Amino acid sequence: MTQETKRIGVLTSGGDCSGLNTAIRAVVFSAITRGWEVYGIHNATDGLIARPLDYRKLTMADFEFPFAALGGTMLGTNNSGNPYRVTRSDGMVQEITEDELLPRFKDGVEQLGLSALVVIGGDGSMAIVSKYCKAAGISMIGIPKTIDNDAPGTELAIGFATARSVVTDALDKLDTTASSHHRVMIAEVMGRGAGHLALESAIAGFADVALIPEIPYTYEHVVDRLKASFAAGKKHALVVIAEGIKKPDGQLSYATNGRTFGGVSAYFAEQLGKDGFNVRANVLGHIQRAGQPIAEDRILASAFAVHAVDLLAAGQNNRVVVYRNGRVSDEDLDAILNLANSPVDPNGPMVQTARSLGIYVGEK
Ligand code: F6P
């Protein structure tokens, strides 16, 4: 390695989404174009903590069509929330102690000769990896991704646009079968505590009701809205529910793992059924995190990655790439991590658009 040659690492961390492979590709292409070397770290930071180390050197040949245009992440990821159980690509899990964690990470970085790490992840992952990088004395640049689109400090994160398209496509499909059977069709949409995915998909998918965590609703208003739809001559209705809304009793619904949300649509199906509607509930699930990234995500992922490599070339450290007002820029990572997540603004343009279209978005 010459003095000008940098060897950088790239990893994906947290839940996967579409557009991650495009971002990895763009990191590799822009770094190699500068004469640098790129090592892909497997399974988030686990690849640097596992022994033997779990990584691969990446070249342009690794991205022959169609790989960069596929969903998922070619490097693997980890959102288990347990840093002491290290997953390897061969399926083995290694248990490590708290004392071993940071020294192993630092040693991994040194063994590979990395000067910087590009971390494509959510804000939770970035907070953890930034702690590791500081302890190891390695530069870090973050690139935000999440289908929830609630990453702090950025208007867009990788994966949101494709997920919104996937949900809209599902709503179009549910629409036809609902219409054939004169049903109320419920679609439960991911997003944790944020309603961006549910709300924007509901607008795109011509829904009658969109319930999101940011805005309180009443069950009675949902029923009134559905009755009004049928009374106006519609032969079916579409209800989009964000997984993170509370039931009318104030309780959240958790998936069987007890950690993530899921199942709130079953409550509504039961209640609406009791109230005389012909109703079916659909949990769209992890399909929302999959599929070929649409052009919007590929462009965002590419622009984010190029900006991240430019930052490293300029000697920057501890920055996160963001998208605001139509431009890609960057912010101090610690400052961004101190911000709250970005929920839907109850008085913002998306909610106003939905309401002007007659969608019941809660309250009244
Ligand atoms: O944060 C992304 C997300 O897809 C959420 O919308 C969802 O609640 C969660 O991850 C699901 O996580 P897991 O992959 O662990 O089931």
Tab-separated table of C-alpha atoms and ligand atoms in Angstrom:
chain	number	residue	atom	x	y	z
A	1	MET	CA	0.000	0.000	0.000
A	2	THR	CA	1.427	3.396	-0.922
A	3	GLN	CA	1.019	6.344	1.388
A	4	GLU	CA	-1.858	7.717	-0.728
A	5	THR	CA	-3.605	4.361	-0.857
A	6	LYS	CA	-6.254	4.010	1.766
A	7	ARG	CA	-7.699	0.687	2.778
A	8	ILE	CA	-11.211	1.198	4.038
A	9	GLY	CA	-13.883	-1.129	5.366
A	10	VAL	CA	-17.597	-1.080	4.571
A	11	LEU	CA	-20.328	-2.819	6.532
A	12	THR	CA	-24.100	-2.948	6.847
A	13	SER	CA	-25.682	-2.960	10.295
A	14	GLY	CA	-29.236	-3.259	11.647
A	15	GLY	CA	-32.278	-4.558	9.744
A	16	ASP	CA	-31.734	-4.970	6.010
A	17	CYS	CA	-33.614	-3.105	3.273
A	18	SER	CA	-33.427	-2.637	-0.474
A	19	GLY	CA	-30.600	-0.436	-1.702
A	20	LEU	CA	-27.831	-1.719	0.583
A	21	ASN	CA	-26.009	-3.568	-2.203
A	22	THR	CA	-26.229	-0.453	-4.373
A	23	ALA	CA	-24.630	1.563	-1.568
A	24	ILE	CA	-21.861	-1.019	-1.071
A	25	ARG	CA	-21.226	-0.982	-4.830
A	26	ALA	CA	-20.961	2.800	-4.871
A	27	VAL	CA	-18.516	2.823	-1.933
A	28	VAL	CA	-16.374	0.263	-3.770
A	29	PHE	CA	-16.515	1.989	-7.167
A	30	SER	CA	-15.747	5.459	-5.848
A	31	ALA	CA	-12.966	4.215	-3.559
A	32	ILE	CA	-11.344	2.028	-6.219
A	33	THR	CA	-11.552	4.922	-8.680
A	34	ARG	CA	-9.374	6.832	-6.198
A	35	GLY	CA	-6.910	3.939	-6.090
A	36	TRP	CA	-8.027	2.743	-2.639
A	37	GLU	CA	-8.796	-0.770	-1.434
A	38	VAL	CA	-12.128	-1.796	0.102
A	39	TYR	CA	-12.772	-4.651	2.503
A	40	GLY	CA	-16.366	-5.738	3.053
A	41	ILE	CA	-16.908	-6.671	6.707
A	42	HIS	CA	-19.432	-9.469	7.168
A	43	ASN	CA	-22.421	-9.326	9.539
A	44	ALA	CA	-22.063	-5.738	10.748
A	45	THR	CA	-19.143	-5.364	13.197
A	46	ASP	CA	-19.241	-9.094	13.971
A	47	GLY	CA	-16.835	-9.744	11.088
A	48	LEU	CA	-14.136	-7.753	12.880
A	49	ILE	CA	-14.824	-9.355	16.262
A	50	ALA	CA	-15.127	-12.998	15.170
A	51	ARG	CA	-12.035	-15.159	14.930
A	52	PRO	CA	-10.950	-15.938	12.344
A	53	LEU	CA	-11.935	-12.537	10.934
A	54	ASP	CA	-14.968	-12.660	8.630
A	55	TYR	CA	-14.586	-10.340	5.612
A	56	ARG	CA	-13.855	-10.206	1.913
A	57	LYS	CA	-11.868	-7.910	-0.295
A	58	LEU	CA	-14.293	-6.232	-2.697
A	59	THR	CA	-13.594	-5.465	-6.333
A	60	MET	CA	-15.675	-4.054	-9.168
A	61	ALA	CA	-16.129	-7.616	-10.451
A	62	ASP	CA	-18.208	-8.421	-7.360
A	63	PHE	CA	-20.973	-6.232	-8.733
A	64	GLU	CA	-21.568	-7.815	-12.112
A	65	PHE	CA	-25.292	-7.512	-12.900
A	66	PRO	CA	-27.627	-8.193	-11.175
A	67	PHE	CA	-26.025	-8.200	-7.732
A	68	ALA	CA	-26.107	-4.490	-6.921
A	69	ALA	CA	-29.721	-4.392	-8.113
A	70	LEU	CA	-30.914	-7.013	-5.619
A	71	GLY	CA	-32.418	-6.512	-2.179
A	72	GLY	CA	-30.771	-7.686	1.040
A	73	THR	CA	-27.118	-7.149	1.811
A	74	MET	CA	-24.288	-9.145	0.258
A	75	LEU	CA	-22.236	-8.538	3.425
A	76	GLY	CA	-24.817	-9.828	5.878
A	77	THR	CA	-26.014	-7.790	8.844
A	78	ASN	CA	-27.007	-8.097	12.476
A	79	ASN	CA	-29.816	-6.526	14.470
A	80	SER	CA	-29.871	-8.989	17.353
A	81	GLY	CA	-29.084	-6.294	19.912
A	82	ASN	CA	-26.640	-8.634	21.725
A	83	PRO	CA	-23.016	-7.609	21.072
A	84	TYR	CA	-21.677	-10.588	23.050
A	85	ARG	CA	-23.097	-13.172	20.640
A	86	VAL	CA	-21.060	-12.845	17.472
A	87	THR	CA	-22.567	-14.335	14.310
A	88	ARG	CA	-20.270	-15.794	11.669
A	89	SER	CA	-21.087	-16.276	8.003
A	90	ASP	CA	-20.673	-20.058	8.440
A	91	GLY	CA	-23.692	-20.005	10.765
A	92	MET	CA	-21.679	-20.456	13.957
A	93	VAL	CA	-22.251	-18.149	16.918
A	94	GLN	CA	-19.311	-17.224	19.149
A	95	GLU	CA	-19.900	-16.021	22.711
A	96	ILE	CA	-17.505	-13.310	23.898
A	97	THR	CA	-17.152	-11.359	27.138
A	98	GLU	CA	-17.601	-7.623	27.622
A	99	ASP	CA	-13.823	-7.287	28.199
A	100	GLU	CA	-13.040	-8.977	24.875
A	101	LEU	CA	-15.334	-6.873	22.688
A	102	LEU	CA	-13.427	-3.609	22.075
A	103	PRO	CA	-9.902	-5.120	22.053
A	104	ARG	CA	-11.063	-7.712	19.487
A	105	PHE	CA	-12.595	-5.003	17.298
A	106	LYS	CA	-9.407	-2.894	17.492
A	107	ASP	CA	-7.240	-5.905	16.745
A	108	GLY	CA	-9.479	-6.790	13.781
A	109	VAL	CA	-9.147	-3.276	12.378
A	110	GLU	CA	-5.362	-3.439	12.802
A	111	GLN	CA	-5.028	-6.909	11.294
A	112	LEU	CA	-6.811	-5.687	8.159
A	113	GLY	CA	-4.941	-2.376	8.126
A	114	LEU	CA	-8.139	-0.330	7.855
A	115	SER	CA	-7.928	3.439	8.207
A	116	ALA	CA	-11.694	4.056	8.072
A	117	LEU	CA	-15.064	2.378	8.166
A	118	VAL	CA	-18.162	3.292	6.156
A	119	VAL	CA	-21.169	2.177	8.196
A	120	ILE	CA	-24.476	1.771	6.360
A	121	GLY	CA	-26.997	1.490	9.162
A	122	GLY	CA	-29.725	2.950	11.303
A	123	ASP	CA	-29.107	5.445	14.089
A	124	GLY	CA	-28.995	2.686	16.727
A	125	SER	CA	-26.266	0.817	14.849
A	126	MET	CA	-24.321	3.998	14.164
A	127	ALA	CA	-24.259	4.890	17.865
A	128	ILE	CA	-22.772	1.485	18.710
A	129	VAL	CA	-20.242	1.346	15.875
A	130	SER	CA	-19.127	4.917	16.522
A	131	LYS	CA	-18.228	3.906	20.083
A	132	TYR	CA	-16.177	0.992	18.758
A	133	CYS	CA	-14.444	3.149	16.133
A	134	LYS	CA	-13.500	5.811	18.675
A	135	ALA	CA	-12.027	3.142	20.957
A	136	ALA	CA	-10.070	1.659	18.045
A	137	GLY	CA	-8.889	5.035	16.718
A	138	ILE	CA	-10.397	4.483	13.267
A	139	SER	CA	-12.369	7.057	11.245
A	140	MET	CA	-16.059	6.454	10.643
A	141	ILE	CA	-18.615	7.848	8.211
A	142	GLY	CA	-22.274	6.852	8.550
A	143	ILE	CA	-24.838	6.359	5.788
A	144	PRO	CA	-28.476	6.212	6.979
A	145	LYS	CA	-30.796	3.400	5.920
A	146	THR	CA	-34.225	2.414	7.215
A	147	ILE	CA	-37.573	1.607	5.658
A	148	ASP	CA	-39.082	3.493	8.628
A	149	ASN	CA	-37.563	6.764	7.284
A	150	ASP	CA	-37.287	8.143	10.799
A	151	ALA	CA	-33.489	8.479	10.937
A	152	PRO	CA	-32.607	11.745	12.682
A	153	GLY	CA	-31.361	14.684	10.631
A	154	THR	CA	-32.187	13.364	7.161
A	155	GLU	CA	-35.342	13.638	5.080
A	156	LEU	CA	-34.619	10.351	3.319
A	157	ALA	CA	-32.882	7.116	4.249
A	158	ILE	CA	-31.947	4.239	1.939
A	159	GLY	CA	-34.722	1.636	1.648
A	160	PHE	CA	-37.750	3.838	2.303
A	161	ALA	CA	-38.666	4.563	-1.312
A	162	THR	CA	-38.555	0.897	-2.321
A	163	ALA	CA	-40.537	-0.187	0.738
A	164	ARG	CA	-43.165	2.463	-0.058
A	165	SER	CA	-43.388	1.071	-3.596
A	166	VAL	CA	-43.696	-2.497	-2.319
A	167	VAL	CA	-46.509	-1.503	0.068
A	168	THR	CA	-48.285	0.491	-2.645
A	169	ASP	CA	-48.098	-2.502	-4.971
A	170	ALA	CA	-49.527	-4.723	-2.209
A	171	LEU	CA	-52.364	-2.232	-1.649
A	172	ASP	CA	-53.199	-2.282	-5.362
A	173	LYS	CA	-53.418	-6.071	-5.167
A	174	LEU	CA	-55.510	-6.025	-2.002
A	175	ASP	CA	-57.774	-3.461	-3.648
A	176	THR	CA	-58.857	-5.800	-6.454
A	177	THR	CA	-59.665	-8.756	-4.229
A	178	ALA	CA	-61.382	-6.475	-1.692
A	179	SER	CA	-63.485	-5.070	-4.505
A	180	SER	CA	-64.455	-8.538	-5.790
A	181	HIS	CA	-65.710	-9.525	-2.324
A	182	HIS	CA	-66.949	-6.121	-1.102
A	183	ARG	CA	-64.590	-6.350	1.802
A	184	VAL	CA	-62.781	-4.090	4.161
A	185	MET	CA	-59.148	-5.038	3.604
A	186	ILE	CA	-56.643	-4.164	6.303
A	187	ALA	CA	-52.916	-3.870	5.577
A	188	GLU	CA	-50.557	-3.754	8.560
A	189	VAL	CA	-47.409	-1.901	7.629
A	190	MET	CA	-43.977	-1.765	9.309
A	191	GLY	CA	-42.340	1.389	10.653
A	192	ARG	CA	-41.907	0.850	14.425
A	193	GLY	CA	-42.914	4.134	16.074
A	194	ALA	CA	-43.033	6.087	12.813
A	195	GLY	CA	-45.934	6.323	10.368
A	196	HIS	CA	-44.130	7.557	7.223
A	197	LEU	CA	-44.356	4.223	5.410
A	198	ALA	CA	-48.025	3.662	6.308
A	199	LEU	CA	-49.139	7.218	5.556
A	200	GLU	CA	-47.351	7.713	2.235
A	201	SER	CA	-48.341	4.240	1.020
A	202	ALA	CA	-51.951	4.923	2.032
A	203	ILE	CA	-51.969	8.051	-0.113
A	204	ALA	CA	-50.351	6.242	-3.054
A	205	GLY	CA	-52.609	3.205	-2.639
A	206	PHE	CA	-55.891	5.180	-2.395
A	207	ALA	CA	-56.751	3.994	1.113
A	208	ASP	CA	-59.835	5.062	3.097
A	209	VAL	CA	-58.162	4.982	6.528
A	210	ALA	CA	-54.522	5.403	7.604
A	211	LEU	CA	-53.711	5.004	11.289
A	212	ILE	CA	-50.231	6.055	12.389
A	213	PRO	CA	-48.496	6.192	15.791
A	214	GLU	CA	-48.111	9.972	15.710
A	215	ILE	CA	-51.849	10.774	15.632
A	216	PRO	CA	-54.493	9.481	18.090
A	217	TYR	CA	-57.625	7.968	16.554
A	218	THR	CA	-60.917	6.571	17.768
A	219	TYR	CA	-62.336	3.253	16.674
A	220	GLU	CA	-65.738	4.951	16.216
A	221	HIS	CA	-64.280	7.358	13.660
A	222	VAL	CA	-62.758	4.444	11.757
A	223	VAL	CA	-66.190	2.774	11.600
A	224	ASP	CA	-67.877	6.043	10.558
A	225	ARG	CA	-65.348	6.511	7.772
A	226	LEU	CA	-65.834	2.978	6.446
A	227	LYS	CA	-69.620	3.308	6.523
A	228	ALA	CA	-69.327	6.632	4.684
A	229	SER	CA	-67.169	4.980	1.989
A	230	PHE	CA	-69.762	2.289	1.320
A	231	ALA	CA	-72.619	4.820	1.546
A	232	ALA	CA	-70.880	6.915	-1.110
A	233	GLY	CA	-70.993	3.953	-3.504
A	234	LYS	CA	-67.596	2.324	-2.951
A	235	LYS	CA	-67.806	-1.466	-2.992
A	236	HIS	CA	-64.813	-2.055	-0.752
A	237	ALA	CA	-62.497	-0.176	1.585
A	238	LEU	CA	-58.796	-0.177	2.347
A	239	VAL	CA	-57.432	0.398	5.853
A	240	VAL	CA	-53.694	0.927	6.314
A	241	ILE	CA	-52.467	0.480	9.868
A	242	ALA	CA	-48.942	1.202	11.057
A	243	GLU	CA	-47.679	-1.661	13.227
A	244	GLY	CA	-46.713	0.760	16.022
A	245	ILE	CA	-50.163	2.244	16.778
A	246	LYS	CA	-51.798	1.622	20.117
A	247	LYS	CA	-55.052	-0.300	20.313
A	248	PRO	CA	-57.982	1.699	21.737
A	249	ASP	CA	-57.093	0.305	25.195
A	250	GLY	CA	-53.695	2.020	24.920
A	251	GLN	CA	-51.735	-1.219	24.435
A	252	LEU	CA	-49.153	-1.839	21.729
A	253	SER	CA	-49.119	-5.165	19.852
A	254	TYR	CA	-45.883	-7.120	19.884
A	255	ALA	CA	-44.745	-9.859	17.532
A	256	THR	CA	-44.126	-13.327	18.987
A	257	ASN	CA	-40.447	-12.392	19.547
A	258	GLY	CA	-41.670	-9.837	22.129
A	259	ARG	CA	-39.262	-7.234	20.746
A	260	THR	CA	-40.747	-5.913	17.504
A	261	PHE	CA	-44.296	-4.762	16.798
A	262	GLY	CA	-46.861	-6.866	14.987
A	263	GLY	CA	-50.434	-8.084	15.094
A	264	VAL	CA	-52.485	-4.935	15.672
A	265	SER	CA	-54.459	-5.561	12.459
A	266	ALA	CA	-55.955	-8.726	14.010
A	267	TYR	CA	-57.608	-6.579	16.679
A	268	PHE	CA	-59.242	-4.366	14.041
A	269	ALA	CA	-60.327	-7.344	11.923
A	270	GLU	CA	-62.054	-8.878	14.927
A	271	GLN	CA	-63.791	-5.676	15.993
A	272	LEU	CA	-64.862	-4.656	12.496
A	273	GLY	CA	-66.121	-8.205	11.907
A	274	LYS	CA	-68.235	-7.957	15.063
A	275	ASP	CA	-69.582	-4.653	13.770
A	276	GLY	CA	-70.854	-6.334	10.609
A	277	PHE	CA	-68.106	-5.712	8.056
A	278	ASN	CA	-66.771	-8.442	5.796
A	279	VAL	CA	-63.132	-7.940	6.717
A	280	ARG	CA	-59.696	-9.512	6.275
A	281	ALA	CA	-56.354	-8.546	7.845
A	282	ASN	CA	-52.981	-8.792	6.083
A	283	VAL	CA	-49.635	-8.343	7.797
A	284	LEU	CA	-47.278	-7.338	4.986
A	285	GLY	CA	-44.215	-8.249	7.073
A	286	HIS	CA	-40.660	-8.562	5.837
A	287	ILE	CA	-41.702	-8.455	2.178
A	288	GLN	CA	-41.556	-4.689	2.774
A	289	ARG	CA	-37.799	-4.933	3.293
A	290	ALA	CA	-37.202	-6.817	0.051
A	291	GLY	CA	-37.332	-6.462	-3.701
A	292	GLN	CA	-35.163	-4.771	-6.279
A	293	PRO	CA	-34.327	-1.252	-5.136
A	294	ILE	CA	-36.248	1.267	-7.244
A	295	ALA	CA	-34.322	3.978	-9.091
A	296	GLU	CA	-34.925	6.535	-6.317
A	297	ASP	CA	-33.173	4.298	-3.772
A	298	ARG	CA	-30.353	3.409	-6.155
A	299	ILE	CA	-29.669	7.078	-6.813
A	300	LEU	CA	-29.857	8.011	-3.123
A	301	ALA	CA	-27.630	5.069	-2.126
A	302	SER	CA	-25.090	5.951	-4.817
A	303	ALA	CA	-25.040	9.659	-3.935
A	304	PHE	CA	-24.735	8.906	-0.202
A	305	ALA	CA	-21.868	6.466	-0.755
A	306	VAL	CA	-19.949	8.780	-3.084
A	307	HIS	CA	-20.322	11.586	-0.529
A	308	ALA	CA	-19.067	9.292	2.247
A	309	VAL	CA	-15.936	8.405	0.276
A	310	ASP	CA	-15.402	12.095	-0.597
A	311	LEU	CA	-15.526	12.888	3.130
A	312	LEU	CA	-12.858	10.304	3.875
A	313	ALA	CA	-10.719	11.670	1.035
A	314	ALA	CA	-11.018	15.100	2.642
A	315	GLY	CA	-9.741	13.665	5.938
A	316	GLN	CA	-13.113	13.880	7.696
A	317	ASN	CA	-14.147	11.634	10.544
A	318	ASN	CA	-17.263	11.056	12.661
A	319	ARG	CA	-19.696	12.448	10.074
A	320	VAL	CA	-23.032	11.165	8.849
A	321	VAL	CA	-24.349	11.724	5.356
A	322	VAL	CA	-27.809	13.327	5.180
A	323	TYR	CA	-30.360	14.419	2.551
A	324	ARG	CA	-32.106	17.761	2.981
A	325	ASN	CA	-33.880	20.118	0.603
A	326	GLY	CA	-32.868	18.090	-2.419
A	327	ARG	CA	-29.164	17.944	-1.552
A	328	VAL	CA	-26.787	15.414	-0.055
A	329	SER	CA	-24.594	16.852	2.690
A	330	ASP	CA	-23.205	15.742	6.047
A	331	GLU	CA	-23.401	16.494	9.749
A	332	ASP	CA	-21.464	15.727	12.896
A	333	LEU	CA	-22.393	12.167	13.855
A	334	ASP	CA	-22.640	12.809	17.613
A	335	ALA	CA	-24.866	15.845	17.069
A	336	ILE	CA	-27.200	13.816	14.831
A	337	LEU	CA	-27.302	10.923	17.290
A	338	ASN	CA	-28.395	13.353	20.004
A	339	LEU	CA	-31.465	14.273	17.978
A	340	ALA	CA	-34.743	12.419	18.354
A	341	ASN	CA	-35.992	10.210	15.531
A	342	SER	CA	-38.062	11.999	12.876
A	343	PRO	CA	-41.740	11.102	13.200
A	344	VAL	CA	-44.539	12.191	10.855
A	345	ASP	CA	-45.451	15.820	11.526
A	346	PRO	CA	-49.175	15.716	12.433
A	347	ASN	CA	-49.525	19.205	10.897
A	348	GLY	CA	-47.263	18.494	7.936
A	349	PRO	CA	-48.081	18.324	4.223
A	350	MET	CA	-48.455	14.530	4.029
A	351	VAL	CA	-51.151	14.461	6.716
A	352	GLN	CA	-52.881	17.446	5.082
A	353	THR	CA	-52.769	15.744	1.684
A	354	ALA	CA	-54.269	12.559	3.116
A	355	ARG	CA	-57.036	14.441	4.894
A	356	SER	CA	-57.855	16.507	1.817
A	357	LEU	CA	-58.338	13.220	-0.024
A	358	GLY	CA	-60.844	12.140	2.612
A	359	ILE	CA	-58.554	9.577	4.267
A	360	TYR	CA	-59.260	9.256	8.003
A	361	VAL	CA	-55.826	9.764	9.597
A	362	GLY	CA	-57.024	10.004	13.178
A	363	GLU	CA	-58.433	12.543	15.622
A	364	LYS	CA	-61.448	14.794	14.815
B	1	F6P	O1	-36.647	-0.806	11.584
B	1	F6P	C1	-36.929	-1.563	10.456
B	1	F6P	C2	-37.956	-2.618	10.748
B	1	F6P	O2	-38.270	-3.287	9.537
B	1	F6P	C3	-39.219	-2.127	11.418
B	1	F6P	O3	-40.087	-1.468	10.538
B	1	F6P	C4	-39.748	-3.407	12.004
B	1	F6P	O4	-40.570	-3.159	13.109
B	1	F6P	C5	-38.484	-4.114	12.431
B	1	F6P	O5	-37.437	-3.594	11.646
B	1	F6P	C6	-38.516	-5.623	12.280
B	1	F6P	O6	-37.330	-6.136	12.772
B	1	F6P	P1	-36.883	-7.662	12.633
B	1	F6P	O7	-36.190	-7.808	11.308
B	1	F6P	O8	-35.960	-7.864	13.768
B	1	F6P	O9	-38.113	-8.506	12.688
